Coordinates of C-alpha atoms in Angstrom, one line a residue:
M1496 CA 16.4 25.3 -1.5
D1497 CA 13.7 26.7 -3.5
S1498 CA 15.7 27.7 -6.5
V1499 CA 14.7 26.0 -9.9
K1500 CA 17.4 27.0 -11.9
G1501 CA 20.2 24.5 -12.1
Q1502 CA 18.1 21.7 -10.9
L1503 CA 15.5 21.4 -13.8
T1504 CA 17.6 21.7 -17.1
L1505 CA 16.9 21.0 -20.9
R1506 CA 19.3 18.1 -20.8
G1507 CA 17.8 16.6 -17.5
I1508 CA 14.3 16.6 -19.1
V1509 CA 15.8 15.0 -22.4
I1510 CA 17.4 12.5 -20.6
G1511 CA 14.5 11.7 -18.0
C1512 CA 12.0 11.7 -20.7
I1513 CA 13.9 9.1 -22.9
G1514 CA 14.6 7.1 -19.7
C1515 CA 10.7 7.2 -18.7
A1516 CA 9.7 6.1 -22.1
L1517 CA 12.1 2.8 -22.1
I1518 CA 11.0 2.4 -18.1
T1519 CA 7.3 2.8 -18.6
A1520 CA 7.4 0.5 -21.7
S1521 CA 9.2 -2.2 -19.9
S1522 CA 7.2 -1.7 -16.5
V1523 CA 4.1 -2.2 -18.5
Y1524 CA 5.2 -5.7 -19.8
I1525 CA 6.7 -6.5 -16.4
A1526 CA 3.7 -5.8 -14.7
L1527 CA 1.5 -8.0 -17.1
R1528 CA 3.8 -10.5 -17.7
M1529 CA 5.1 -11.1 -14.1
G1530 CA 1.9 -10.0 -11.8
A1531 CA 5.1 -7.5 -10.0
L1532 CA 6.5 -4.2 -10.6
P1533 CA 9.6 -3.5 -8.9
W1534 CA 9.8 0.0 -7.8
P1535 CA 12.2 1.8 -10.2
I1536 CA 13.6 4.8 -8.3
V1537 CA 17.0 3.5 -7.2
F1538 CA 17.7 2.5 -10.8
A1539 CA 16.5 5.9 -12.4
A1540 CA 18.7 7.5 -9.7
I1541 CA 21.8 5.7 -10.8
I1542 CA 21.1 5.9 -14.7
S1543 CA 20.4 9.8 -14.0
L1544 CA 23.6 10.5 -12.5
F1545 CA 25.9 8.5 -14.9
F1546 CA 24.4 10.1 -18.1
L1547 CA 24.2 13.6 -16.5
K1548 CA 27.9 13.2 -15.6
A1549 CA 28.4 11.7 -19.5
V1550 CA 26.9 14.6 -21.1
S1551 CA 27.9 17.5 -18.5
R1552 CA 31.6 16.4 -18.1
G1553 CA 31.2 15.6 -14.7
K1554 CA 29.3 19.2 -14.0
S1555 CA 26.1 18.1 -13.1
T1556 CA 24.7 18.1 -9.6
L1557 CA 23.1 15.7 -6.8
N1558 CA 20.0 17.9 -7.3
E1559 CA 20.1 17.7 -11.0
A1560 CA 20.2 14.1 -11.0
N1561 CA 17.7 14.1 -8.7
V1562 CA 15.4 15.8 -10.4
T1563 CA 16.2 14.1 -13.7
H1564 CA 15.5 10.7 -12.0
T1565 CA 12.5 11.9 -10.9
V1566 CA 10.8 12.3 -14.6
M1567 CA 12.8 9.4 -15.4
S1568 CA 10.6 7.1 -12.8
A1569 CA 7.3 9.1 -13.1
G1570 CA 5.7 6.9 -15.8
A1571 CA 6.5 3.2 -14.0
M1572 CA 3.5 3.6 -11.4
V1573 CA 1.2 5.3 -14.0
A1574 CA 1.7 1.9 -15.8
G1575 CA 1.2 -0.1 -12.8
G1576 CA -2.0 1.7 -12.2
L1577 CA -3.4 1.0 -15.6
C1578 CA -2.1 -2.6 -15.8
F1579 CA -3.4 -3.6 -12.3
T1580 CA -7.0 -2.6 -13.2
I1581 CA -7.4 -2.4 -17.1
P1582 CA -6.7 -6.0 -18.5
G1583 CA -9.4 -7.2 -16.1
I1584 CA -11.9 -5.7 -19.1
W1585 CA -10.3 -7.8 -21.5
M1586 CA -10.5 -10.7 -19.3
L1587 CA -14.4 -10.3 -19.1
G1588 CA -15.0 -10.0 -22.7
Y1589 CA -15.5 -6.6 -23.2
A1590 CA -12.2 -5.7 -24.8
D1591 CA -14.2 -3.9 -27.4
Q1592 CA -15.5 -1.3 -25.0
V1593 CA -12.3 0.4 -24.2
G1594 CA -9.6 1.9 -26.6
W1595 CA -6.8 3.8 -26.6
A1596 CA -9.1 6.9 -26.1
E1597 CA -10.7 5.8 -22.9
M1598 CA -7.1 4.5 -21.7
L1599 CA -5.2 7.9 -22.3
L1600 CA -8.5 9.7 -20.5
I1601 CA -8.0 7.4 -17.4
A1602 CA -4.5 7.7 -17.3
L1603 CA -4.6 11.8 -17.6
S1604 CA -7.1 12.1 -14.9
G1605 CA -5.3 9.9 -12.7
V1606 CA -2.1 11.6 -13.2
A1607 CA -3.8 14.8 -12.7
I1608 CA -5.7 13.9 -9.4
G1609 CA -2.2 12.7 -8.2
L1610 CA -0.1 15.6 -8.9
V1611 CA -3.0 17.7 -7.4
C1612 CA -3.2 15.8 -4.3
T1613 CA 0.8 15.4 -3.6
V1614 CA 0.5 19.3 -3.4
A1615 CA -1.7 19.4 -0.7
L1616 CA -0.3 16.5 1.1
R1617 CA 3.6 17.0 0.7
R1618 CA 4.2 19.3 3.7
H1619 CA 2.5 17.1 6.3
F1620 CA 4.0 14.0 4.9
I1621 CA 7.4 15.2 4.0
E1622 CA 8.3 17.8 6.4
D1623 CA 5.8 17.3 9.3
S1624 CA 5.5 13.7 10.0
G1625 CA 8.7 12.0 9.7
L1626 CA 8.0 9.2 7.7
E1627 CA 11.1 6.9 6.7
F1628 CA 10.2 6.7 3.0
P1629 CA 12.8 3.6 2.9
I1630 CA 12.6 3.8 -1.0
G1631 CA 13.0 7.3 -1.3
E1632 CA 15.6 7.2 1.3
A1633 CA 17.6 4.7 -0.9
A1634 CA 17.5 6.8 -3.9
A1635 CA 18.9 9.9 -1.8
Q1636 CA 21.5 7.6 -0.6
T1637 CA 22.3 6.0 -3.6
L1638 CA 22.8 9.6 -5.1
K1639 CA 25.0 10.7 -2.4
A1640 CA 27.4 7.6 -2.8
G1641 CA 27.1 7.2 -6.5
D1642 CA 30.0 8.7 -8.6
A1643 CA 29.1 6.4 -11.5
G1644 CA 31.8 6.4 -14.5
G1645 CA 31.8 4.1 -17.7
K1646 CA 31.4 0.8 -15.9
T1647 CA 27.9 1.8 -15.1
G1648 CA 26.9 2.1 -18.7
A1649 CA 28.7 -0.8 -19.8
K1650 CA 27.1 -3.4 -17.1
L1651 CA 23.4 -1.5 -17.9
F1652 CA 23.5 -1.9 -21.8
G1653 CA 25.5 -5.2 -21.5
A1654 CA 23.2 -6.9 -19.4
M1655 CA 20.2 -5.2 -21.6
G1656 CA 22.1 -6.4 -24.8
F1657 CA 22.5 -10.2 -23.5
A1658 CA 18.6 -10.4 -22.2
G1659 CA 17.4 -8.7 -25.5
V1660 CA 19.1 -11.5 -27.6
Y1661 CA 18.5 -14.3 -25.4
T1662 CA 14.8 -13.0 -25.7
V1663 CA 14.9 -13.2 -29.5
L1664 CA 16.4 -16.5 -29.5
R1665 CA 14.0 -17.9 -27.2
D1666 CA 10.8 -16.2 -28.8
L1667 CA 11.2 -15.1 -32.2
L1668 CA 13.4 -17.8 -33.6
G1669 CA 12.7 -20.6 -31.1
A1670 CA 16.3 -21.7 -30.8
I1671 CA 16.2 -22.2 -26.8
P1672 CA 13.1 -23.5 -25.0
S1673 CA 11.1 -21.4 -23.2
M1674 CA 10.6 -24.0 -20.0
F1675 CA 12.6 -26.4 -18.4
L1676 CA 11.4 -28.9 -17.2
G1677 CA 8.0 -27.9 -18.8
N1678 CA 7.4 -31.9 -19.7
V1679 CA 6.9 -32.7 -15.9
S1680 CA 3.3 -33.6 -15.4
I1681 CA 2.0 -32.6 -12.2
P1682 CA -2.4 -32.5 -12.5
G1683 CA -3.1 -29.1 -11.9
V1684 CA -0.2 -27.7 -11.4
V1685 CA 1.9 -25.5 -14.3
F1686 CA 5.4 -27.2 -13.2
G1687 CA 8.9 -25.9 -14.8
I1688 CA 11.8 -23.1 -14.7
Y1689 CA 10.9 -20.2 -17.1
N1690 CA 13.7 -19.6 -19.0
S1691 CA 13.4 -15.9 -18.3
P1692 CA 16.7 -13.4 -17.6
M1693 CA 13.7 -11.0 -16.6
M1694 CA 11.8 -13.5 -14.0
L1695 CA 15.5 -14.4 -12.6
A1696 CA 16.1 -10.5 -12.0
V1697 CA 12.9 -10.2 -10.5
G1698 CA 13.9 -12.6 -7.7
F1699 CA 17.0 -11.0 -7.5
L1700 CA 15.6 -7.4 -6.8
V1701 CA 12.8 -8.4 -4.6
G1702 CA 14.7 -9.7 -2.1
T1703 CA 15.5 -13.3 -0.5
G1704 CA 13.4 -13.2 2.6
A1705 CA 10.4 -11.8 0.3
V1706 CA 10.9 -14.3 -2.4
A1707 CA 11.1 -17.4 -0.1
V1708 CA 8.0 -16.1 1.3
W1709 CA 6.4 -16.1 -2.1
F1710 CA 7.9 -19.4 -2.9
A1711 CA 6.5 -21.0 0.4
G1712 CA 3.1 -19.6 -0.8
G1713 CA 3.6 -21.5 -4.0
L1714 CA 4.2 -24.9 -2.5
F1715 CA 1.5 -24.7 -0.3
A1716 CA -1.0 -23.6 -2.6
N1717 CA 0.3 -26.1 -5.8
F1718 CA 1.4 -28.7 -3.6
G1719 CA -0.6 -28.8 -0.4
I1720 CA -4.0 -27.6 -1.7
I1721 CA -4.2 -28.8 -5.1
V1722 CA -2.3 -32.2 -5.0
G1723 CA -2.4 -32.9 -1.6
G1724 CA -6.1 -32.0 -1.0
S1725 CA -7.4 -33.7 -4.5
A1726 CA -5.5 -36.7 -3.3
A1727 CA -6.7 -36.9 -0.1
G1728 CA -10.1 -36.8 -2.0
L1729 CA -11.2 -33.5 -0.2
W1730 CA -12.0 -32.2 -3.8
D1731 CA -11.3 -32.4 -7.2
V1732 CA -8.4 -30.7 -9.1
S1733 CA -10.6 -28.0 -10.7
D1734 CA -11.9 -27.4 -7.5
G1735 CA -8.6 -26.8 -5.3
Q1736 CA -7.8 -24.4 -8.5
S1737 CA -10.7 -22.1 -7.5
I1738 CA -9.7 -22.6 -3.9
V1739 CA -6.4 -21.6 -4.5
S1740 CA -7.3 -18.6 -6.8
S1741 CA -9.9 -17.0 -4.2
L1742 CA -7.5 -18.0 -1.5
G1743 CA -4.8 -15.8 -3.4
M1744 CA -6.9 -12.8 -3.8
G1745 CA -8.1 -12.7 -0.6
L1746 CA -4.4 -12.8 1.1
M1747 CA -3.4 -10.1 -1.0
M1748 CA -6.1 -8.0 -0.5
G1749 CA -6.1 -8.4 3.3
A1750 CA -2.6 -7.5 3.1
G1751 CA -3.9 -4.1 1.4
F1752 CA -6.6 -3.9 4.1
G1753 CA -3.5 -4.3 6.7
V1754 CA -1.6 -1.3 5.4
I1755 CA -5.4 1.0 5.7
F1756 CA -6.1 -0.4 9.2
K1757 CA -2.7 -0.6 10.7
N1758 CA -0.5 2.2 9.1
I1759 CA -3.0 4.7 8.0
V1760 CA -6.2 5.0 9.6
P1761 CA -4.8 5.4 13.3
K1762 CA -2.8 8.3 12.3
A1763 CA -5.8 9.9 9.5
A1764 CA -7.7 11.8 12.2
S1765 CA -4.2 13.3 13.8
M1766 CA -3.4 14.2 10.2
L1767 CA -6.6 16.1 9.8
R1768 CA -6.5 17.9 12.8
R1769 CA -3.0 19.2 12.1
Q1770 CA -3.7 20.2 8.6
A1771 CA -7.1 21.9 9.9
A1772 CA -5.2 23.8 12.6
S1773 CA -2.4 24.6 10.2
S1774 CA -5.0 26.1 7.5
A1775 CA -6.8 28.3 10.5
S1776 CA -3.6 29.9 11.6
A1777 CA -2.1 30.8 8.7
E1778 CA -3.0 33.4 6.5
A1779 CA -3.4 32.5 2.7
P1780 CA -1.3 35.0 0.7
R1781 CA -2.6 35.6 -3.0
R1782 CA -0.1 33.1 -4.3
A1783 CA -1.7 30.3 -2.3
R1784 CA -5.1 31.6 -3.0
L1785 CA -4.3 31.4 -6.9
G1786 CA -2.7 27.7 -6.5
A1787 CA -5.7 26.7 -4.7
G1788 CA -7.9 28.1 -7.6
V1789 CA -5.7 26.1 -9.8
M1790 CA -5.9 23.2 -7.9
A1791 CA -9.9 23.3 -8.1
L1792 CA -10.1 24.1 -11.7
V1793 CA -8.0 20.7 -12.2
V1794 CA -10.3 18.6 -9.6
A1795 CA -13.3 20.3 -11.7
A1796 CA -12.3 19.3 -15.0
V1797 CA -11.1 15.9 -13.9
A1798 CA -14.7 15.6 -12.4
L1799 CA -16.1 16.1 -15.8
V1800 CA -14.0 14.2 -17.6
L1801 CA -15.1 11.3 -15.8
C1802 CA -18.6 12.5 -15.7
F1803 CA -19.0 12.9 -19.6
A1804 CA -16.5 11.5 -21.5
L1805 CA -16.1 8.1 -19.7
G1806 CA -19.6 7.9 -19.0
L1807 CA -19.6 7.6 -15.4
G1808 CA -22.2 10.2 -14.4
P1809 CA -22.6 12.8 -11.9
V1810 CA -22.7 11.1 -8.8
P1811 CA -20.0 8.4 -9.4
A1812 CA -17.7 11.0 -10.7
V1813 CA -18.0 13.1 -7.5
I1814 CA -17.3 10.2 -5.4
V1815 CA -14.7 9.1 -7.3
V1816 CA -13.1 12.7 -6.8
A1817 CA -13.7 12.7 -3.5
L1818 CA -12.4 9.1 -2.3
A1819 CA -9.2 9.8 -4.5
W1820 CA -8.1 12.5 -2.2
V1821 CA -8.2 9.9 0.8
A1822 CA -6.9 7.0 -1.3
T1823 CA -4.0 9.2 -2.2
A1824 CA -3.4 10.3 1.2
M1825 CA -3.4 6.4 2.1
S1826 CA -1.1 5.7 -0.2
A1827 CA 1.5 8.2 0.7
Q1828 CA 1.2 7.1 4.7
S1829 CA 1.6 3.5 3.4
V1830 CA 4.9 4.3 0.9
G1831 CA 6.2 6.5 3.8
Q1832 CA 6.0 3.6 6.2
T1833 CA 6.3 0.4 4.7
G1834 CA 7.8 1.1 0.9
I1835 CA 4.7 -0.7 -0.5
D1836 CA 1.8 0.7 -2.4
P1837 CA -1.4 -1.5 -3.1
M1838 CA -2.6 1.2 -5.6
E1839 CA -5.2 -1.7 -6.8
I1840 CA -6.5 -2.4 -3.5
F1841 CA -7.3 1.8 -2.9
G1842 CA -9.2 1.6 -6.5
L1843 CA -10.8 -1.6 -5.3
I1844 CA -12.0 0.1 -2.2
V1845 CA -13.4 3.0 -4.1
L1846 CA -14.9 1.0 -6.7
L1847 CA -16.8 -0.9 -4.2
A1848 CA -18.1 2.5 -3.1
V1849 CA -19.1 3.8 -6.5
A1850 CA -20.7 0.3 -7.1
A1851 CA -22.9 0.4 -3.6
A1852 CA -23.6 3.8 -4.6
S1853 CA -24.8 3.6 -8.3
D1854 CA -25.7 0.7 -11.0
L1855 CA -22.7 1.3 -13.3
P1856 CA -21.8 -1.1 -16.2
Q1857 CA -18.9 -3.4 -15.3
V1858 CA -16.6 -1.3 -17.7
Q1859 CA -17.4 1.7 -15.8
L1860 CA -16.3 0.2 -12.8
F1861 CA -12.9 -0.7 -13.9
F1862 CA -12.8 2.6 -15.2
V1863 CA -13.0 4.1 -11.4
A1864 CA -10.7 1.5 -10.2
A1865 CA -8.1 2.3 -13.0
V1866 CA -8.3 6.0 -12.5
V1867 CA -7.8 5.9 -8.6
S1868 CA -5.1 3.1 -8.9
V1869 CA -2.9 5.5 -11.0
A1870 CA -3.6 8.5 -8.8
C1871 CA -2.3 6.3 -5.7
G1872 CA 0.8 4.8 -7.8
L1873 CA 1.7 8.6 -8.7
A1874 CA 1.2 9.7 -5.4
G1875 CA 3.5 7.1 -3.8
D1876 CA 6.2 7.8 -6.5
V1877 CA 6.1 11.4 -5.8
M1878 CA 6.3 11.2 -2.6
N1879 CA 9.2 8.9 -2.5
D1880 CA 11.1 11.5 -4.9
F1881 CA 9.9 14.4 -2.5
H1882 CA 11.6 12.7 0.5
A1883 CA 14.8 12.2 -1.9
G1884 CA 14.7 15.7 -2.3
H1885 CA 14.1 16.6 1.1
V1886 CA 17.3 14.7 2.2
L1887 CA 19.5 16.4 -0.9
G1888 CA 18.0 19.9 -0.5
T1889 CA 16.6 19.8 -3.9
S1890 CA 13.3 22.3 -5.1
P1891 CA 9.9 20.6 -4.4
K1892 CA 8.9 23.1 -7.3
A1893 CA 11.3 21.7 -9.9
Q1894 CA 10.6 18.2 -8.6
W1895 CA 6.9 18.5 -9.0
V1896 CA 7.3 19.8 -12.5
G1897 CA 9.7 17.1 -13.5
Q1898 CA 7.4 14.6 -11.9
A1899 CA 4.3 16.2 -14.3
I1900 CA 6.5 16.3 -17.5
G1901 CA 7.3 12.6 -16.5
A1902 CA 4.0 11.5 -15.8
V1903 CA 2.7 12.9 -18.7
V1904 CA 5.1 11.0 -21.3
G1905 CA 4.5 7.9 -18.7
A1906 CA 0.6 8.0 -19.8
L1907 CA 1.2 8.3 -23.5
V1908 CA 3.9 5.5 -23.6
A1909 CA 2.0 3.2 -21.3
V1910 CA -1.4 3.5 -23.2
A1911 CA 0.8 2.7 -26.5
V1912 CA 2.3 -0.4 -25.2
M1913 CA -0.8 -1.7 -23.8
V1914 CA -2.8 -1.3 -26.5
A1915 CA 0.3 -2.9 -28.9
L1916 CA 0.2 -5.7 -26.3
V1917 CA -3.6 -6.6 -26.7
G1918 CA -3.6 -6.2 -30.6
A1919 CA -0.9 -8.3 -31.2
Y1920 CA -1.5 -11.3 -28.7
G1921 CA -5.0 -10.7 -28.5
P1922 CA -7.7 -10.1 -25.3
D1923 CA -7.6 -14.0 -24.2
A1924 CA -3.6 -13.8 -23.8
F1925 CA -4.1 -11.6 -20.4
G1926 CA -4.9 -14.0 -17.3
V1927 CA -3.6 -16.2 -14.7
G1928 CA -2.0 -19.5 -16.5
K1929 CA -1.8 -17.1 -19.6
E1930 CA 1.0 -15.1 -21.7
F1931 CA 0.4 -12.6 -19.3
V1932 CA -0.8 -13.3 -16.2
S1933 CA -1.7 -10.1 -15.0
A1934 CA -2.7 -11.3 -11.3
Q1935 CA -3.9 -7.6 -10.0
A1936 CA -6.3 -7.2 -12.8
S1937 CA -7.2 -10.7 -12.5
V1938 CA -8.3 -10.0 -9.0
V1939 CA -10.4 -6.7 -10.1
A1940 CA -11.8 -8.9 -12.7
T1941 CA -13.1 -11.5 -10.3
M1942 CA -14.1 -9.0 -7.5
V1943 CA -16.2 -7.4 -10.4
S1944 CA -18.0 -10.8 -11.8
G1945 CA -17.9 -12.8 -8.9
I1946 CA -15.6 -15.1 -6.9
P1947 CA -14.9 -18.7 -7.3
S1948 CA -14.9 -19.7 -3.8
V1949 CA -16.2 -17.2 -1.2
P1950 CA -14.9 -19.3 1.9
A1951 CA -11.4 -19.2 0.7
F1952 CA -11.6 -16.0 -0.1
A1953 CA -13.0 -14.8 3.1
A1954 CA -10.4 -16.8 5.0
G1955 CA -7.7 -15.4 3.1
L1956 CA -9.0 -11.9 3.7
V1957 CA -8.8 -12.3 7.6
V1958 CA -5.7 -14.2 7.3
G1959 CA -4.1 -11.6 5.2
V1960 CA -5.0 -8.5 7.7
A1961 CA -3.9 -10.9 10.8
L1962 CA -0.4 -11.7 9.1
Y1963 CA 0.1 -8.3 8.3
F1964 CA -0.7 -6.8 11.8
V1965 CA 2.1 -9.2 13.0
G1966 CA 4.9 -8.1 10.4
F1967 CA 4.6 -11.2 8.0
P1968 CA 5.1 -10.3 4.6
A1969 CA 1.2 -11.4 3.5
M1970 CA 0.8 -9.7 0.1
M1971 CA 4.0 -11.9 -0.8
L1972 CA 2.4 -15.1 0.1
G1973 CA -0.8 -14.4 -1.6
L1974 CA 1.1 -13.5 -5.0
G1975 CA 2.7 -17.3 -4.5
V1976 CA -0.3 -18.6 -3.6
Y1977 CA -2.0 -16.7 -6.6
L1978 CA 0.5 -17.5 -9.4
P1979 CA 1.5 -20.0 -11.4
F1980 CA 4.0 -22.5 -10.0
Y1981 CA 6.6 -22.1 -12.4
M1982 CA 6.9 -18.1 -12.0
S1983 CA 7.3 -18.6 -8.3
L1984 CA 10.2 -21.4 -8.7
T1985 CA 12.1 -19.3 -11.5
A1986 CA 11.8 -16.1 -9.1
F1987 CA 13.1 -18.4 -6.4
L1988 CA 16.0 -19.2 -8.2
G1989 CA 16.8 -15.7 -8.7
A1990 CA 16.4 -14.9 -5.2
M1991 CA 18.9 -17.7 -4.6
A1992 CA 21.2 -16.4 -6.8
K1993 CA 21.7 -13.5 -5.0
L1994 CA 22.3 -15.3 -2.0
V1995 CA 25.3 -16.7 -3.4
Y1996 CA 26.5 -13.4 -4.8
D1997 CA 26.6 -11.8 -1.8
A1998 CA 28.0 -15.0 -0.3
V1999 CA 31.2 -14.9 -2.8
C2000 CA 31.4 -11.1 -2.5
K2001 CA 31.4 -11.2 1.4
R2002 CA 34.1 -13.8 1.3
R2003 CA 36.2 -12.0 -1.2
D2004 CA 36.4 -8.7 0.7
K2005 CA 36.8 -10.7 4.0
D2006 CA 40.5 -9.2 4.3
L2007 CA 40.0 -5.6 3.3
S2008 CA 40.2 -2.6 5.8
E2009 CA 36.6 -1.5 6.7
Q2010 CA 36.4 1.5 4.5
E2011 CA 37.8 -0.2 1.8
R2012 CA 34.8 -3.0 2.2
Q2013 CA 32.3 -0.4 2.5
R2014 CA 33.1 1.0 -0.8
R2015 CA 33.4 -2.2 -2.2
Q2016 CA 29.6 -3.3 -1.0
L2017 CA 28.4 -0.2 -2.5
D2018 CA 30.1 -1.3 -6.1
Q2019 CA 28.9 -4.9 -5.8
A2020 CA 25.2 -3.7 -4.4
E2021 CA 25.4 -1.0 -7.5
T2022 CA 26.6 -3.9 -9.9
G2023 CA 23.7 -6.1 -8.9
L2024 CA 21.0 -3.5 -9.3
V2025 CA 22.2 -2.4 -12.5
V2026 CA 22.8 -5.8 -14.1
S2027 CA 19.6 -7.3 -12.5
S2028 CA 17.7 -4.0 -14.1
G2029 CA 19.4 -4.5 -17.2
L2030 CA 18.3 -8.2 -17.9
L2031 CA 14.7 -7.1 -16.7
G2032 CA 14.9 -4.3 -19.1
G2033 CA 16.3 -5.9 -22.1
E2034 CA 13.9 -8.6 -22.3
S2035 CA 10.5 -6.7 -21.8
I2036 CA 11.6 -3.9 -24.2
V2037 CA 12.3 -6.8 -26.8
G2038 CA 8.8 -7.9 -26.2
V2039 CA 7.3 -4.3 -26.5
V2040 CA 9.1 -4.1 -29.6
A2041 CA 7.9 -7.4 -30.9
A2042 CA 4.5 -6.3 -30.1
F2043 CA 4.9 -3.0 -32.2
I2044 CA 6.5 -5.4 -35.2
V2045 CA 3.4 -7.6 -34.8
I2046 CA 0.9 -4.9 -35.3
G2047 CA 2.8 -3.2 -38.2
M2048 CA 3.2 -6.6 -39.6
G2049 CA -0.7 -6.8 -39.5
I2050 CA -1.7 -3.4 -41.0
A2051 CA 1.0 -4.2 -44.0
G2052 CA -0.8 -7.7 -44.5

């Protein structure tokens, strides 16, 4: 179905933009504070359907809801691309060299490249390749099965309100401690249970198996390497911490390279051959030539922005634009096969290529990684949305326009929130063991400035690739090794809560008919998703609002 009418609607755009602003703001906070960013697509699909039904009195269609959720979810991955790279600049002491203007140019450049690349890549990855796109498929099936009513809104806003009030009591009024068991002293280990609805919700949403691996990585790093190694006299606590951080970075990068080597490179040559054959055999009608011309102009404009406005110079700008096409294709392939989008890894790869071909200062290298990360994050999101649209018969044009609207809104919101957070808390609040752990940005900063333990990093890199090849979630293992232990423990408790929830629901429904049991399972899955997302969103939005209040008080004072 190619018709845009009835799918891209004014009410859908308004609902999508409001949701996009909220999801993007909370995504910035989550990515910086938790070092992780769950896909918001399924959540956005449920909420889009709910609000459209509410304002249209049940007359909205699944295709309108699909386009609305495309607008709503677009900004989250733009936020991810910025959050996984830019804070590294603050960690290295260059906060005065990047402001809102530079971040906005980076975000919009990445958005433009991502949107242009997805136009060229859509047919291959969505119609020809037969990739699963598990996240996009989940969104499509959620929309098919969802008949959201008033209860959905009550669950969402009830959870958000609870988390918001809880966060105010904890952070602003000091009525609730921020950490349980925080007085337990273990040299080199930040022990405790983080008193955070958001962190528990992350564990609930990510899944029991993945979080168990995350927790195992935390146990191994903190009690095996730091505590065990120092007790055995192999190294002191400080050296153990350097080994742990380097090993964690290596594992995460190795997992990213594993995605490339296992899932992308083997199919890249055949993809290029098919695209070349298709281009050679098909006539280029006037409309296609016009579209190609517009795309070329956009790419040229981005190259000029990179070259002059961001100070990269002509050669690095050309390298970034050229390799961004390859990186977005890798991102689409990875998301289609695994549901994982290691956007910062793709950014690092292009960063290393630019560093090898030029002598750019460190700050400009971060700009390179950020532009590519934003482009790859957006490409992964667009392809998931296109897959959901392919299943539901939604117009690709309507979805692409919706994605463009949401991406621009997301870029503006993400930059505003990041400026507010660094202004309120200061650049020293970002980094492992600090207020905002910013794990991925820490990896980028370390790669730019120097790795604490090269042997540990190299070992992690090799092990990460090997584990990914055998199907083990190396990225989650690396996250557990790298992040402070209290975060891993709290996420693990959230995953255990999901186990208990699923077991209680299963036991309660055991005497129902098969049809009724399936219906209840859908309702229970939606309840878990919506409530967890509400907890996650409530705490993060309060954190963002608090940052803006601090900024306002500073200006007033």
